[in-house]
Tab-separated table of C-alpha atoms in Angstrom:
chain	number	residue	atom	x	y	z
A	1	MET	CA	-30.014	7.900	9.043
A	2	GLN	CA	-30.171	10.369	11.923
A	3	ILE	CA	-32.705	10.063	14.742
A	4	THR	CA	-33.293	12.949	17.143
A	5	LYS	CA	-35.190	12.744	20.415
A	6	LYS	CA	-38.018	15.296	20.374
A	7	HIS	CA	-40.002	14.651	23.540
A	8	THR	CA	-40.652	12.212	26.389
A	9	CYS	CA	-44.342	11.519	27.007
A	10	THR	CA	-45.065	10.703	30.639
A	11	GLY	CA	-48.224	9.747	32.508
A	12	HIS	CA	-48.700	5.979	32.507
A	13	ASN	CA	-48.462	4.321	35.927
A	14	ALA	CA	-47.087	0.994	34.720
A	15	ALA	CA	-45.185	-0.627	31.862
A	16	ILE	CA	-46.273	0.301	28.316
A	17	TYR	CA	-46.960	-2.786	26.194
A	18	ALA	CA	-48.694	-1.390	23.113
A	19	LEU	CA	-48.279	1.535	20.707
A	20	CYS	CA	-50.144	2.182	17.480
A	21	ALA	CA	-51.050	4.930	15.034
A	22	GLY	CA	-53.984	7.001	16.256
A	23	LEU	CA	-57.344	8.059	14.896
A	24	GLN	CA	-55.906	11.250	13.401
A	25	PRO	CA	-52.813	11.612	11.159
A	26	HIS	CA	-50.831	13.429	13.876
A	27	GLN	CA	-51.889	11.137	16.732
A	28	TRP	CA	-50.673	7.911	18.315
A	29	LEU	CA	-52.042	5.677	21.063
A	30	SER	CA	-50.437	3.903	23.989
A	31	ALA	CA	-51.608	1.311	26.523
A	32	GLY	CA	-50.112	-0.932	29.160
A	33	GLY	CA	-50.103	-2.327	32.638
A	34	ASP	CA	-52.335	0.368	34.132
A	35	GLY	CA	-55.198	-0.496	31.753
A	36	TRP	CA	-55.243	3.027	30.296
A	37	VAL	CA	-55.641	3.715	26.590
A	38	VAL	CA	-54.134	7.157	25.961
A	39	ALA	CA	-54.084	9.359	22.841
A	40	TRP	CA	-51.067	11.593	22.224
A	41	ASP	CA	-50.898	14.527	19.805
A	42	GLN	CA	-47.663	15.094	17.914
A	43	GLN	CA	-48.472	18.818	17.784
A	44	ASP	CA	-48.909	18.972	21.586
A	45	PRO	CA	-46.997	16.028	23.100
A	46	GLU	CA	-46.987	17.401	26.641
A	47	THR	CA	-50.468	16.156	27.466
A	48	GLY	CA	-52.033	12.775	26.756
A	49	ARG	CA	-55.800	12.280	26.600
A	50	LEU	CA	-57.313	9.265	28.353
A	51	LEU	CA	-59.641	7.495	25.923
A	52	ALA	CA	-60.547	4.495	28.062
A	53	SER	CA	-59.627	2.615	31.213
A	54	VAL	CA	-60.025	-1.151	31.344
A	55	GLU	CA	-59.791	-3.514	34.284
A	56	ALA	CA	-56.729	-5.462	33.097
A	57	GLN	CA	-53.334	-4.926	31.541
A	58	VAL	CA	-53.550	-4.091	27.847
A	59	PHE	CA	-51.210	-6.114	25.616
A	60	SER	CA	-52.349	-5.085	22.124
A	61	LEU	CA	-53.916	-2.045	20.487
A	62	LEU	CA	-55.462	-1.172	17.126
A	63	ALA	CA	-57.118	2.041	15.915
A	64	LEU	CA	-59.962	1.972	13.355
A	65	PRO	CA	-60.136	5.642	12.255
A	66	GLU	CA	-62.970	5.099	9.775
A	67	HIS	CA	-65.191	3.915	12.646
A	68	ASN	CA	-63.748	6.156	15.414
A	69	THR	CA	-63.099	2.949	17.326
A	70	VAL	CA	-60.143	1.519	19.214
A	71	VAL	CA	-59.683	-2.227	19.750
A	72	ALA	CA	-57.640	-3.319	22.780
A	73	GLY	CA	-56.666	-6.833	23.847
A	74	ASN	CA	-56.067	-7.511	27.527
A	75	MET	CA	-54.067	-10.026	29.556
A	76	ASN	CA	-57.159	-12.058	30.465
A	77	GLY	CA	-58.184	-12.706	26.848
A	78	GLY	CA	-60.741	-9.896	26.585
A	79	VAL	CA	-61.151	-7.892	23.383
A	80	HIS	CA	-62.397	-4.357	24.058
A	81	TRP	CA	-64.255	-2.563	21.272
A	82	ILE	CA	-64.071	1.085	22.381
A	83	ASN	CA	-66.559	3.173	20.398
A	84	LEU	CA	-65.580	6.820	20.854
A	85	SER	CA	-68.608	8.184	18.953
A	86	HIS	CA	-71.088	6.139	20.981
A	87	PRO	CA	-69.461	5.140	24.314
A	88	GLU	CA	-72.592	3.229	25.313
A	89	LEU	CA	-71.773	0.723	22.552
A	90	THR	CA	-68.323	-0.044	24.002
A	91	ARG	CA	-67.972	-3.738	24.848
A	92	ASN	CA	-65.452	-6.103	26.427
A	93	ILE	CA	-65.808	-9.542	24.878
A	94	GLN	CA	-64.138	-12.326	26.856
A	95	HIS	CA	-62.989	-14.308	23.845
A	96	HIS	CA	-59.496	-15.760	24.226
A	97	GLN	CA	-58.838	-17.841	27.312
A	98	LYS	CA	-55.516	-16.062	27.882
A	99	GLY	CA	-53.862	-12.806	26.809
A	100	VAL	CA	-54.596	-11.156	23.460
A	101	TYR	CA	-51.079	-10.551	22.155
A	102	ASP	CA	-51.649	-9.002	18.731
A	103	LEU	CA	-54.320	-7.401	16.541
A	104	GLN	CA	-54.322	-6.740	12.796
A	105	GLN	CA	-56.854	-5.078	10.496
A	106	VAL	CA	-57.327	-6.478	6.998
A	107	GLY	CA	-60.114	-4.722	5.096
A	108	ASN	CA	-63.422	-5.172	6.922
A	109	HIS	CA	-61.967	-7.636	9.394
A	110	VAL	CA	-59.774	-7.593	12.481
A	111	PHE	CA	-57.655	-10.617	13.366
A	112	SER	CA	-56.634	-11.433	16.930
A	113	VAL	CA	-54.232	-14.004	18.367
A	114	GLY	CA	-54.144	-15.160	21.966
A	115	GLY	CA	-52.507	-17.203	24.663
A	116	ASP	CA	-54.962	-20.021	24.001
A	117	GLY	CA	-53.328	-20.732	20.625
A	118	ILE	CA	-56.376	-19.446	18.727
A	119	LEU	CA	-56.577	-17.141	15.704
A	120	SER	CA	-59.896	-15.291	15.343
A	121	ARG	CA	-61.494	-13.156	12.646
A	122	TRP	CA	-63.782	-10.280	13.730
A	123	ASP	CA	-66.270	-8.163	11.800
A	124	VAL	CA	-65.232	-4.494	11.963
A	125	LEU	CA	-68.776	-3.142	11.707
A	126	THR	CA	-70.361	-5.269	14.436
A	127	GLY	CA	-67.344	-6.158	16.585
A	128	ARG	CA	-68.395	-9.803	16.556
A	129	ALA	CA	-66.151	-12.845	16.185
A	130	LEU	CA	-66.909	-14.621	12.894
A	131	GLU	CA	-64.640	-17.662	13.042
A	132	SER	CA	-61.693	-19.071	14.961
A	133	LEU	CA	-58.936	-21.583	14.333
A	134	HIS	CA	-56.952	-23.436	17.008
A	135	LEU	CA	-53.429	-23.350	15.560
A	136	SER	CA	-51.241	-24.385	18.469
A	137	ASN	CA	-51.325	-25.785	21.975
A	138	LYS	CA	-49.159	-22.836	23.009
A	139	SER	CA	-49.620	-19.068	22.783
A	140	LEU	CA	-49.858	-17.217	19.481
A	141	ARG	CA	-47.677	-14.165	20.053
A	142	CYS	CA	-47.768	-12.111	16.843
A	143	LEU	CA	-49.229	-11.794	13.378
A	144	THR	CA	-48.618	-9.779	10.240
A	145	TYR	CA	-50.247	-9.557	6.807
A	146	SER	CA	-48.991	-9.536	3.215
A	147	PRO	CA	-51.439	-7.825	0.823
A	148	GLU	CA	-49.516	-9.167	-2.172
A	149	LEU	CA	-50.045	-12.770	-1.054
A	150	ASN	CA	-53.264	-12.191	0.911
A	151	GLU	CA	-51.450	-14.166	3.575
A	152	LEU	CA	-51.225	-14.087	7.355
A	153	ALA	CA	-48.008	-15.003	9.141
A	154	ILE	CA	-48.441	-16.004	12.783
A	155	GLY	CA	-45.691	-16.598	15.316
A	156	ALA	CA	-46.212	-19.009	18.189
A	157	SER	CA	-44.626	-20.039	21.470
A	158	ASP	CA	-44.103	-23.516	20.029
A	159	GLY	CA	-41.283	-21.949	17.985
A	160	ASN	CA	-43.150	-22.186	14.674
A	161	ILE	CA	-44.336	-19.635	12.106
A	162	TYR	CA	-47.678	-20.458	10.472
A	163	LEU	CA	-48.509	-19.067	7.009
A	164	LEU	CA	-52.254	-19.002	6.264
A	165	ASP	CA	-54.568	-17.890	3.494
A	166	ALA	CA	-56.274	-14.806	4.943
A	167	ASN	CA	-59.652	-15.674	3.380
A	168	THR	CA	-59.973	-19.374	4.105
A	169	PHE	CA	-57.658	-19.863	7.121
A	170	ALA	CA	-56.059	-22.730	5.176
A	171	ILE	CA	-52.521	-23.403	6.419
A	172	LYS	CA	-50.184	-22.952	3.446
A	173	THR	CA	-47.005	-23.940	5.227
A	174	VAL	CA	-45.351	-24.078	8.653
A	175	LEU	CA	-41.812	-22.807	9.225
A	176	LYS	CA	-40.870	-25.181	12.023
A	177	ASN	CA	-38.424	-24.401	14.814
A	178	ALA	CA	-38.062	-20.841	13.560
A	179	HIS	CA	-36.998	-19.592	17.007
A	180	ASP	CA	-36.206	-21.211	20.337
A	181	PRO	CA	-38.477	-21.284	22.205
A	182	SER	CA	-40.900	-18.632	20.898
A	183	VAL	CA	-41.576	-16.322	17.936
A	184	PHE	CA	-42.429	-12.831	19.171
A	185	CYS	CA	-42.467	-10.598	16.053
A	186	LEU	CA	-42.913	-10.877	12.293
A	187	LEU	CA	-42.788	-8.495	9.325
A	188	TYR	CA	-43.124	-9.134	5.579
A	189	LYS	CA	-40.791	-7.370	3.216
A	190	PRO	CA	-42.703	-5.428	0.519
A	191	GLY	CA	-43.618	-7.860	-2.236
A	192	GLY	CA	-44.310	-10.728	0.167
A	193	LYS	CA	-41.474	-13.013	-0.941
A	194	GLN	CA	-39.431	-12.581	2.220
A	195	LEU	CA	-40.284	-12.473	5.907
A	196	PHE	CA	-38.378	-11.153	8.923
A	197	SER	CA	-38.858	-12.871	12.284
A	198	GLY	CA	-37.622	-12.235	15.804
A	199	GLY	CA	-37.868	-14.363	18.898
A	200	ARG	CA	-37.134	-15.028	22.499
A	201	ASP	CA	-33.710	-16.310	21.439
A	202	ALA	CA	-32.744	-12.688	20.555
A	203	MET	CA	-32.199	-13.741	16.938
A	204	LEU	CA	-33.387	-11.874	13.852
A	205	ARG	CA	-34.014	-14.114	10.840
A	206	LEU	CA	-34.882	-13.488	7.193
A	207	TRP	CA	-36.873	-16.184	5.367
A	208	ASN	CA	-37.229	-16.948	1.666
A	209	LEU	CA	-40.948	-17.722	1.279
A	210	GLU	CA	-40.505	-19.281	-2.157
A	211	SER	CA	-38.329	-22.052	-0.718
A	212	ASN	CA	-39.462	-21.675	2.931
A	213	THR	CA	-35.858	-21.581	4.075
A	214	PRO	CA	-33.865	-19.061	6.148
A	215	ILE	CA	-31.693	-16.672	4.132
A	216	ASN	CA	-29.765	-15.196	7.014
A	217	ALA	CA	-29.736	-14.857	10.779
A	218	TRP	CA	-28.297	-12.210	13.089
A	219	PRO	CA	-27.827	-12.163	16.896
A	220	ALA	CA	-29.585	-8.802	17.025
A	221	HIS	CA	-29.887	-8.275	20.795
A	222	ARG	CA	-29.053	-9.813	24.157
A	223	PHE	CA	-32.713	-10.520	25.013
A	224	THR	CA	-36.103	-11.142	23.375
A	225	LEU	CA	-37.005	-9.305	20.165
A	226	ASN	CA	-40.479	-7.838	20.700
A	227	HIS	CA	-41.151	-5.740	17.604
A	228	LEU	CA	-40.034	-5.055	14.036
A	229	VAL	CA	-40.774	-2.046	11.846
A	230	PHE	CA	-39.497	-0.535	8.589
A	231	SER	CA	-38.431	3.082	8.352
A	232	PRO	CA	-40.839	5.248	6.290
A	233	ASP	CA	-38.536	5.096	3.236
A	234	GLY	CA	-38.236	1.302	3.550
A	235	HIS	CA	-34.431	1.379	3.622
A	236	TYR	CA	-34.010	0.400	7.270
A	237	LEU	CA	-35.406	-2.236	9.604
A	238	ALA	CA	-35.665	-1.314	13.289
A	239	THR	CA	-35.766	-3.970	16.006
A	240	ALA	CA	-37.067	-3.473	19.570
A	241	SER	CA	-35.862	-5.726	22.349
A	242	ARG	CA	-36.419	-6.487	25.989
């Protein structure tokens, strides 16, 4: 696999904490410590377009192309619903008591996890919180979804991974002491029978979800693993670290 650097996008005034696919097929979004949400065009990467500016650092980002809306979670627990078609409808909902660390769309819902240990389900159409579950007394740092299992996996700063039914919020199992001291990233393998996890211990682990046991573990980096992603062909797993 060969990777070639094509361009360096500059313009943010502080650390970048969040990247996601954009509202158009050739677009991606970035956000970070300056509170800016910026759209970048792959066909013209020289210039970013400021979509919104919020009053706090942005930790998480999610684009909803079908609604021309961007959801951003900030360090103070606010969830911004940025309506680009009708800016007057844009709202900042102070929901989590601490930072909003991850966002995930599943059908007509958005899930958020925060520093207050709470998982919340939001309605995409109205941008309103429908229900919440207090999972841990420590921060929830990441979540991912398996369509095959209709299951959410949530990583927490208590070192555990929580597996929940996405419809009912019922806890199916807890993978205890998965990382020391915190789980920072998760990713299901296609099919849903295995799960990759990364943590503050710089370890990458692969879990068998039929037996709920680790299959393998690798000292992937020197510092915290912050993100996991598969290559487009599914043959490679990329890890991002502090």
